[in-house]
């Protein structure tokens, strides 16, 4: 054919040949298609069946119910309330502005909420839902459900929310829960964390006991369409609720103490002085953990963090104070341990001369022995005696009684202060020399520390432990979880030493001591205690921290135990800027201990006080809450 | 052909083997559309059934048109369609809207749809008129190339890559069968292969992404690879016997997009399995073989070339669609004729079949007269 003329014959031959080629190619494609079909549906069948099944069946994580936190008597401190919630799936949101506007009117969302939702929507990625509202009342929930077709991406749900019946009274103790942050998720990679409405512990016991409280998620196996519409439910896998955790706390006492602290900024710690169980850990003012579990508004957060009374700070574990005179009974034990006879007297002319410096006492006490020195809180006695044995001999007793100690507690953070001695001071100031501080321990350091000032810094829990160890003579360790019945082992301090300081402490309250006004009004039950006043700033002239601006006033402290005949409860009360232990702290301790023995009597005096303060804690919290809301509204209308 | 005294002659002379095959394919289509709608005659199954019956009638009608008439109207029809393509292009351009179809009430027709059979007939006519001696010359190539490339370009800028490709492939097939030198095709193929890297380099980012996703759809299962991934899942999960009629979870739960149009094969195979899929492919293969036999039996050059070209058009429809849904070709938007919901492909294929039946009838008639 090559070269020659292309004729009809050639054409016909070519046609036949080309048709064969075309037919062959078509047959080849046909075989290829059938081979491919066979490969997909036979060879790869298992693989694709799995994929199709995982398409069809989705496991909707059913978050477990969070375990309850109950008090030593089983009374609930943190529980779960069934609630309605509304979420937005950002991916499915089609008309953000209209949807948000409609939701705002249906749910009466506050400006703060809208603000937060917009922020979260902007930051949201993929299918992680953004919460619109929790604890939605049924009427509003129904209103949203009805108008759902207009709002693609809006997801109404039933869930559970954490509820703290006593609100701020347990704020610092239990902390709060909140939605897991992106960082939490990064760390744990648990899909449960991004389930809408699922909360994890963010602070306090909720955080530290997270493992036991969380439980195990269940799964609802459902058949879903590609658009996420539910077709039918398959057999579910049940979830496992978190375990209930029983605390050593006495919930009623906790609430009473919180209420009794009133508008003061302070704390009250009560310990069972035989076992070490912490019965009460109230730090006020406190935040309401309920407002955190609902998602706190930015205005409320700002108000809380800017408050000079530090409602976000747990004053029992995180605040440190000079203990003031409250450590004098401990000093007494240290002195006796170093051979000082408690009956030996020291003359108090209103102070103690060390070289050319005169260290002042609170008054002229004349001739005082240890018991009187504790009762009258005579600085001169402890200056003199402390200087005689030296602070390096006192510090071990301070540590033995719990000062400077970090306790083994499930708490998020714990500041444990300083029990100074010469070694500590050398370490502290060797490298960082300061003009007024030398690395060597001086007698004036001893004098300052002997009256609970200077380098000695403690937290209120340590004071309560100290008081409890003095009261029972036992080496108790404070406990927060579970109820212990076995008394702690003895410390090994001679009984007569303990008797001597307890006698002094008895006199503080029941004799002519500094806290005479706070003796228990209960037949046959007496309280022993020790007042303390901690300087906030240096005494300057006549300025003694007893007047002037609130934040420069002295702290009032009080440690105590009762009954003195057979000590069972020990407590510490610290009132920030309360000016003095006897004036501010001891009355609180008196009422709190009274509550343990006679509730009605204690409640009666509390009711009288709360009338003066303008309502119960719950009422005042609700009022503050509405103030926050008004403020946030005002702030938003201003910015708009 | 059924030879029975009971059946009237005109009916008995219809190519019944083909009609049964087409009826089988159409039934599979309607039955699958019923399932795709979640077990409902609406919105697709009934409408599709009516469309098919309508165009089947048209097809039978076409089968009675004499070859000479078809031949005569070929060039005018071609010109008319090109003019229509230009007009819709201009209207679309002026109106800034993409109105590329003509609304006939029950069906929206794209002029480009008519071009699929028209290009085949036009080239057949061209090569019929061309003296045999010129086939291997330049004269045998450039007019044909122009006839193909003008509509190809017009459709490509619409843009409708699928239809444009089909027009091009149909034209090339006729040119191949007409006997253009083999080296044209070999070298064109080689040039295309050589150009691919250059084309790839010149592509936009999103176009490249499409290519990459076609090569590995699982790399973007929720994005652009979603169609292919879900289609493969539907086909693969059906297994040998399928999940059973009305039990296809992929299509019923909307995981398979376009389960009633381009991806209807996946919907069908998910429920009927490998067995159903092979049956459908075999039915199409037999239709195509019938078309090829028409071409071989045709007595005129026009008949040979157009029958082969029309058959190739049906073949391209089927094979490109099936390769697409099984992940062997990129998704270009070509339906499975007679099965996918939609009138355009039914119309085109029925026209092709009608013309084939007409050619077959005349080949037969002539042969009996000889």
Coordinates of C-alpha atoms in Angstrom, one line a residue, chain A residues 126-601:
Chain A
X126 CA -14.7 22.2 61.8
X127 CA -17.3 20.3 63.7
X128 CA -16.4 21.5 67.2
X129 CA -19.7 23.0 68.4
X130 CA -19.9 26.4 69.9
X131 CA -22.1 26.7 72.9
X132 CA -24.8 29.3 72.6
X133 CA -26.6 28.7 75.9
X134 CA -26.8 26.3 78.7
X135 CA -29.5 25.8 81.4
X136 CA -32.0 27.0 78.9
X137 CA -35.5 27.2 80.4
X138 CA -37.9 24.8 78.7
X139 CA -40.0 27.6 77.1
X140 CA -37.1 29.1 75.4
X141 CA -35.8 25.7 74.4
X142 CA -39.1 24.9 72.8
X143 CA -39.2 28.2 71.0
X144 CA -35.8 27.4 69.5
X145 CA -36.8 23.9 68.5
X146 CA -39.8 25.1 66.7
X147 CA -37.8 27.6 64.6
X148 CA -35.0 25.2 63.9
X149 CA -35.7 24.8 60.2
X150 CA -34.8 28.5 59.7
X151 CA -31.5 28.1 61.5
X152 CA -29.3 25.4 60.0
X153 CA -26.3 24.7 62.2
X154 CA -28.2 25.3 65.5
X155 CA -28.3 22.2 67.6
X156 CA -30.6 21.9 70.6
X157 CA -29.5 19.2 73.1
X158 CA -30.4 17.8 76.5
X159 CA -27.5 17.5 78.9
X160 CA -26.3 17.9 82.4
X161 CA -24.7 20.8 84.0
X162 CA -22.7 21.0 87.2
X163 CA -24.5 22.5 90.1
X164 CA -23.2 23.6 93.4
X165 CA -26.1 24.1 95.8
X166 CA -24.2 26.4 98.1
X167 CA -22.5 28.5 95.4
X168 CA -19.7 30.7 96.5
X169 CA -19.4 28.9 99.9
X170 CA -17.6 26.1 98.2
X171 CA -16.1 28.1 95.3
X172 CA -12.5 27.8 96.4
X173 CA -12.8 24.4 97.8
X174 CA -14.2 22.5 94.8
X175 CA -13.2 24.9 92.0
X176 CA -15.3 24.8 88.9
X177 CA -15.7 23.0 85.6
X178 CA -15.5 24.4 82.2
X179 CA -15.3 23.3 78.5
X180 CA -12.0 21.8 77.6
X181 CA -9.7 24.3 75.9
X182 CA -7.8 23.6 72.7
X183 CA -4.7 23.0 74.9
X184 CA -6.5 20.4 77.0
X185 CA -7.5 18.6 73.8
X186 CA -4.0 18.7 72.4
X187 CA -2.7 17.1 75.6
X188 CA -5.3 14.4 75.9
X189 CA -6.5 13.9 72.3
X190 CA -9.7 12.5 73.7
X191 CA -12.8 13.1 71.5
X192 CA -14.9 13.3 74.6
X193 CA -13.3 16.7 75.3
X194 CA -14.7 18.3 72.2
X195 CA -18.2 16.9 72.8
X196 CA -20.6 19.8 73.3
X197 CA -21.5 20.4 76.8
X198 CA -18.8 18.2 78.2
X199 CA -17.0 19.9 81.1
X200 CA -13.7 19.1 82.8
X201 CA -12.5 20.3 86.1
X202 CA -10.7 23.6 85.8
X203 CA -9.8 24.5 89.3
X204 CA -9.8 23.1 92.8
X205 CA -10.9 19.6 93.6
X206 CA -12.9 19.4 90.3
X207 CA -9.5 19.7 88.6
X208 CA -7.4 17.5 90.8
X209 CA -10.0 14.8 91.2
X210 CA -10.8 14.9 87.5
X211 CA -9.8 11.3 86.9
X212 CA -12.3 9.8 89.3
X213 CA -15.0 12.3 88.7
X214 CA -15.1 12.0 84.9
X215 CA -16.3 8.5 84.3
X216 CA -16.2 6.7 81.0
X217 CA -18.2 7.9 78.0
X218 CA -20.8 5.8 76.4
X219 CA -21.7 5.7 72.7
X220 CA -25.0 6.1 70.9
X221 CA -24.6 4.2 67.6
X222 CA -26.8 6.0 65.1
X223 CA -27.3 5.8 61.4
X224 CA -26.7 9.3 60.0
X225 CA -27.1 10.8 56.6
X226 CA -24.2 12.6 55.0
X227 CA -25.8 15.8 56.3
X228 CA -25.9 14.5 59.8
X229 CA -29.6 13.8 60.0
X230 CA -30.5 11.0 62.3
X231 CA -32.1 8.1 60.5
X232 CA -32.3 5.6 63.3
X233 CA -30.7 4.6 66.6
X234 CA -28.8 1.4 66.9
X235 CA -27.9 -0.4 70.1
X236 CA -26.1 2.0 72.4
X237 CA -23.1 1.5 74.6
X238 CA -23.9 2.7 78.1
X239 CA -21.8 5.3 79.7
X240 CA -20.3 5.0 83.1
X241 CA -20.8 7.8 85.5
X242 CA -17.9 9.2 87.4
X243 CA -17.5 8.0 90.9
X244 CA -18.9 10.0 93.8
X245 CA -16.2 11.5 95.9
X246 CA -16.8 11.9 99.6
X247 CA -14.9 14.7 101.2
X248 CA -13.9 15.2 104.8
X249 CA -15.7 18.5 104.6
X250 CA -18.8 19.2 106.7
X251 CA -21.0 20.9 104.1
X252 CA -23.2 22.7 106.6
X253 CA -20.2 23.9 108.6
X254 CA -18.5 25.0 105.3
X255 CA -21.6 27.0 104.3
X256 CA -22.0 28.5 107.8
X257 CA -18.4 29.6 107.9
X258 CA -18.6 31.1 104.4
X259 CA -21.7 33.0 105.4
X260 CA -20.2 34.0 108.7
X261 CA -17.2 35.6 107.1
X262 CA -19.7 37.9 105.6
X263 CA -18.3 40.8 103.6
X264 CA -14.8 40.4 105.1
X265 CA -11.9 39.2 103.0
X266 CA -10.7 36.2 104.9
X267 CA -10.7 32.5 105.5
X268 CA -11.8 30.0 108.1
X269 CA -10.3 26.5 108.4
X270 CA -11.6 23.9 110.7
X271 CA -9.8 20.6 111.3
X272 CA -10.8 17.5 113.3
X273 CA -7.8 17.5 115.6
X274 CA -7.8 13.8 116.2
X275 CA -7.8 12.6 112.6
X276 CA -6.7 15.6 110.7
X277 CA -9.9 15.6 108.5
X278 CA -10.5 19.1 107.2
X279 CA -14.1 20.0 108.1
X280 CA -14.2 23.4 106.6
X281 CA -12.1 25.4 104.2
X282 CA -14.0 28.6 103.6
X283 CA -12.3 31.5 101.8
X284 CA -14.2 34.6 101.1
X285 CA -15.2 36.5 99.1
X286 CA -15.4 33.8 96.6
X287 CA -16.7 33.4 93.1
X288 CA -19.8 31.4 92.4
X289 CA -18.6 28.2 90.7
X290 CA -22.1 28.0 89.1
X291 CA -21.4 31.0 87.0
X292 CA -18.2 29.4 85.7
X293 CA -19.9 26.1 84.8
X294 CA -22.3 28.2 82.7
X295 CA -19.4 30.0 81.0
X296 CA -18.5 33.2 82.8
X297 CA -19.1 36.6 81.2
X298 CA -16.1 38.8 80.5
X299 CA -17.4 41.6 82.6
X300 CA -18.0 39.3 85.6
X301 CA -14.5 37.9 85.1
X302 CA -13.0 41.4 85.0
X303 CA -14.9 42.4 88.1
X304 CA -13.7 39.3 89.9
X305 CA -10.1 39.7 88.9
X306 CA -9.9 43.4 89.7
X307 CA -11.6 43.1 93.1
X308 CA -9.1 44.2 95.9
X309 CA -10.5 41.4 98.1
X310 CA -9.3 38.8 95.6
X311 CA -12.3 36.6 95.2
X312 CA -10.4 34.5 92.8
X313 CA -7.7 33.7 95.3
X314 CA -8.0 30.7 97.7
X315 CA -6.8 32.4 100.8
X316 CA -6.4 29.2 102.7
X317 CA -3.8 27.6 100.5
X318 CA -2.5 30.5 98.4
X319 CA -2.4 33.5 100.6
X320 CA 0.6 33.9 103.0
X321 CA 0.6 36.0 106.1
X322 CA 2.9 36.7 108.9
X323 CA 1.2 34.7 111.6
X324 CA 1.7 37.3 114.3
X325 CA 1.1 36.3 117.9
X326 CA -0.8 33.1 116.9
X327 CA 2.5 31.3 116.9
X328 CA 3.3 32.1 120.5
X329 CA 1.9 28.8 121.9
X330 CA 4.2 27.0 119.4
X331 CA 7.1 29.2 120.7
X332 CA 6.1 28.1 124.2
X333 CA 6.5 24.5 123.3
X334 CA 9.9 25.2 121.7
X335 CA 11.1 27.0 124.8
X336 CA 10.1 24.2 127.0
X337 CA 11.7 21.7 124.7
X338 CA 14.9 23.6 125.3
X339 CA 14.6 23.5 129.0
X340 CA 12.9 26.7 129.9
X341 CA 10.6 26.4 132.9
X342 CA 7.1 27.7 132.0
X343 CA 6.9 29.2 135.4
X344 CA 10.0 31.4 135.0
X345 CA 8.9 35.0 134.7
X346 CA 10.1 37.8 132.6
X347 CA 9.5 41.4 133.5
X348 CA 7.7 43.4 130.8
X349 CA 8.3 47.1 131.0
X350 CA 6.5 47.6 127.6
X351 CA 9.2 46.3 125.5
X352 CA 12.6 44.7 125.1
X353 CA 15.9 46.4 124.6
X354 CA 18.3 44.7 122.2
X355 CA 21.5 46.8 121.8
X356 CA 20.4 50.2 121.0
X357 CA 17.0 49.2 119.7
X358 CA 13.8 48.9 121.7
X359 CA 11.4 46.3 120.6
X360 CA 7.9 47.3 121.7
X361 CA 5.3 45.2 123.5
X362 CA 1.6 45.8 123.2
X363 CA 1.5 47.0 126.8
X364 CA 3.3 46.9 130.1
X365 CA 2.6 43.5 131.4
X366 CA 4.9 43.5 134.4
X367 CA 6.1 40.1 135.5
X368 CA 4.7 37.3 133.3
X369 CA 5.3 33.6 133.1
X370 CA 4.6 31.6 129.9
X371 CA 0.9 31.1 130.6
X372 CA 0.3 34.8 131.2
X373 CA 2.5 35.7 128.3
X374 CA 0.3 33.7 126.0
X375 CA -2.9 35.0 127.6
X376 CA -1.9 38.6 127.3
X377 CA 0.1 38.1 124.2
X378 CA 3.2 39.7 125.8
X379 CA 5.9 40.3 123.2
X380 CA 8.6 41.0 125.8
X381 CA 8.5 37.5 127.2
X382 CA 8.9 35.9 123.8
X383 CA 11.5 38.4 122.7
X384 CA 13.5 37.6 125.8
X385 CA 13.1 33.9 125.8
X386 CA 13.4 33.5 122.1
X387 CA 16.6 35.5 122.2
X388 CA 17.8 33.2 125.0
X389 CA 17.5 29.9 123.1
X390 CA 17.9 31.3 119.6
X391 CA 15.6 30.9 116.6
X392 CA 17.4 27.9 115.2
X393 CA 16.0 26.0 118.2
X394 CA 12.5 27.4 117.6
X395 CA 12.2 26.7 113.9
X396 CA 12.2 22.9 114.3
X397 CA 9.2 23.1 116.5
X398 CA 7.5 25.4 114.0
X399 CA 8.0 22.8 111.3
X400 CA 7.0 20.0 113.6
X401 CA 3.7 21.7 114.1
X402 CA 3.1 22.1 110.4
X403 CA 4.4 25.6 109.6
X404 CA 6.2 25.8 106.4
X405 CA 5.0 22.3 105.5
X406 CA 3.5 21.4 102.2
X407 CA 0.6 19.0 102.8
X408 CA -0.3 16.0 100.7
X409 CA -3.7 17.3 99.5
X410 CA -5.5 17.1 96.2
X411 CA -5.4 20.8 95.6
X412 CA -4.4 22.7 92.5
X413 CA -1.8 24.8 94.2
X414 CA -0.4 25.3 97.7
X415 CA 1.9 28.1 98.9
X416 CA 3.7 27.0 101.9
X417 CA 5.6 30.0 103.1
X418 CA 8.8 30.2 105.1
X419 CA 9.9 29.0 108.5
X420 CA 13.2 30.9 108.7
X421 CA 16.4 29.9 110.4
X422 CA 20.1 30.9 110.0
X423 CA 20.7 28.3 107.3
X424 CA 17.6 29.6 105.4
X425 CA 18.8 33.2 105.7
X426 CA 22.2 32.4 104.5
X427 CA 20.9 30.6 101.5
X428 CA 18.4 33.3 100.8
X429 CA 20.7 36.4 101.0
X430 CA 24.1 34.9 100.2
X431 CA 23.8 35.5 96.5
X432 CA 21.2 38.3 96.5
X433 CA 22.7 40.7 99.0
X434 CA 20.5 43.5 99.9
X435 CA 21.4 46.7 101.7
X436 CA 19.4 46.0 104.9
X437 CA 19.6 42.2 104.9
X438 CA 22.7 40.4 105.8
X439 CA 23.2 36.7 105.2
X440 CA 23.9 36.0 108.9
X441 CA 21.1 35.5 111.3
X442 CA 20.8 38.3 113.9
X443 CA 19.2 38.6 117.2
X444 CA 16.7 41.0 115.8
X445 CA 15.7 38.4 113.3
X446 CA 15.0 36.1 116.2
X447 CA 13.0 38.7 118.0
X448 CA 10.9 39.5 114.9
X449 CA 10.3 35.8 114.2
X450 CA 9.4 35.1 117.8
X451 CA 6.4 37.3 117.6
X452 CA 5.4 36.0 114.2
X453 CA 6.7 38.8 112.1
X454 CA 9.7 39.2 110.0
X455 CA 10.7 36.3 107.8
X456 CA 8.1 33.9 109.2
X457 CA 5.3 33.5 106.6
X458 CA 2.5 30.9 106.8
X459 CA -0.8 30.0 105.2
X460 CA -4.1 29.6 107.2
X461 CA -4.2 25.9 106.7
X462 CA -0.8 25.6 108.4
X463 CA -2.1 27.7 111.3
X464 CA -5.1 25.4 111.6
X465 CA -2.8 22.3 111.6
X466 CA -0.5 23.9 114.1
X467 CA -3.5 24.6 116.4
X468 CA -4.8 21.1 115.9
X469 CA -1.4 19.5 116.7
X470 CA -1.1 21.6 119.9
X471 CA -4.7 20.8 120.8
X472 CA -4.4 17.0 120.5
X473 CA -0.6 16.5 120.6
X474 CA -1.0 14.3 117.6
X475 CA 1.0 14.3 114.4
X476 CA -2.1 14.7 112.3
X477 CA -2.0 15.3 108.6
X478 CA -4.8 17.3 107.1
X479 CA -7.1 15.3 104.9
X480 CA -9.6 16.4 102.4
X481 CA -10.9 13.3 100.7
X482 CA -12.6 10.5 102.6
X483 CA -13.5 10.3 106.2
X484 CA -10.9 9.0 108.6
X485 CA -11.8 7.6 112.0
X486 CA -8.4 6.5 113.3
X487 CA -6.7 9.2 115.5
X488 CA -3.3 10.2 114.3
X489 CA -0.2 9.1 116.1
X490 CA 1.1 11.3 118.9
X491 CA 3.8 13.9 118.3
X492 CA 5.7 12.9 121.3
X493 CA 5.6 16.3 123.0
X494 CA 5.5 15.9 126.8
X495 CA 2.0 16.2 128.2
X496 CA 3.1 18.9 130.8
X497 CA 4.4 21.1 127.9
X498 CA 1.2 20.8 126.1
X499 CA -0.8 21.5 129.2
X500 CA 1.2 24.7 129.8
X501 CA 0.5 26.2 126.5
X502 CA -3.1 25.0 126.4
X503 CA -3.6 26.6 129.7
X504 CA -2.4 29.9 128.3
X505 CA -4.7 29.5 125.3
X506 CA -7.6 28.7 127.7
X507 CA -6.9 31.9 129.4
X508 CA -6.8 33.9 126.2
X509 CA -10.5 33.2 125.8
X510 CA -11.8 32.3 129.2
X511 CA -9.5 34.3 131.4
X512 CA -8.6 37.9 131.2
X513 CA -6.8 37.3 127.8
X514 CA -7.0 39.1 124.5
X515 CA -10.1 37.2 123.2
X516 CA -12.3 37.3 126.3
X517 CA -15.2 38.7 124.3
X518 CA -15.3 35.6 122.2
X519 CA -15.8 32.9 124.7
X520 CA -18.3 30.2 123.7
X521 CA -21.8 30.8 125.1
X522 CA -22.2 27.0 125.6
X523 CA -22.6 25.3 128.9
X524 CA -19.6 23.1 129.6
X525 CA -17.8 23.8 126.4
X526 CA -14.8 26.1 126.4
X527 CA -12.5 27.2 123.7
X528 CA -8.8 27.8 123.8
X529 CA -7.3 30.2 121.4
X530 CA -4.7 32.7 120.5
X531 CA -5.1 36.0 118.7
X532 CA -2.7 37.5 116.3
X533 CA -2.2 40.7 114.4
X534 CA -0.1 40.8 111.4
X535 CA 1.4 44.0 110.2
X536 CA 0.8 44.8 106.6
X537 CA 3.4 47.5 106.5
X538 CA 6.1 48.8 108.8
X539 CA 5.0 50.7 111.8
X540 CA 5.6 54.4 111.0
X541 CA 5.2 56.8 113.9
X542 CA 1.8 56.5 115.5
X543 CA 0.5 54.8 112.3
X544 CA -0.1 51.3 113.7
X545 CA -2.2 49.8 111.0
X546 CA -5.4 50.3 113.0
X547 CA -6.9 52.9 110.9
X548 CA -6.6 54.6 107.5
X549 CA -6.9 53.0 104.1
X550 CA -8.4 49.5 104.2
X551 CA -5.6 47.8 102.3
X552 CA -2.9 49.1 104.7
X553 CA -4.7 47.9 107.9
X554 CA -3.3 45.0 109.9
X555 CA -4.6 41.4 109.3
X556 CA -6.5 39.9 112.2
X557 CA -5.7 36.2 113.0
X558 CA -7.0 33.7 115.4
X559 CA -6.2 30.1 116.1
X560 CA -8.3 28.0 118.4
X561 CA -9.5 24.6 119.5
X562 CA -12.5 23.3 121.5
X563 CA -13.5 21.9 123.8
X564 CA -10.5 22.6 126.0
X565 CA -11.4 19.6 128.3
X566 CA -11.0 17.2 125.4
X567 CA -10.0 18.9 122.2
X568 CA -11.9 17.7 119.1
X569 CA -11.9 20.7 116.7
X570 CA -9.2 23.1 115.9
X571 CA -9.6 26.2 113.7
X572 CA -7.8 29.1 112.2
X573 CA -9.5 32.3 111.1
X574 CA -7.7 35.0 109.2
X575 CA -9.4 38.3 108.4
X576 CA -7.4 40.4 106.0
X577 CA -7.1 44.0 107.1
X578 CA -9.3 43.1 110.1
X579 CA -7.0 45.2 112.3
X580 CA -6.7 42.6 115.1
X581 CA -7.3 39.0 115.9
X582 CA -9.5 39.6 118.8
X583 CA -11.6 42.2 117.0
X584 CA -12.1 40.5 113.7
X585 CA -11.1 36.9 113.7
X586 CA -12.0 35.5 117.1
X587 CA -15.7 36.3 116.9
X588 CA -15.9 34.4 113.6
X589 CA -14.1 31.4 115.2
X590 CA -16.5 31.6 118.1
X591 CA -19.6 31.3 115.9
X592 CA -18.1 28.7 113.7
X593 CA -17.2 26.4 116.7
X594 CA -20.6 27.2 118.3
X595 CA -22.2 25.9 115.1
X596 CA -20.5 22.5 115.6
X597 CA -22.0 22.2 119.1
X598 CA -25.3 24.1 118.8
X599 CA -26.5 24.9 115.3
X600 CA -29.6 26.9 116.3
X601 CA -27.6 29.2 118.5

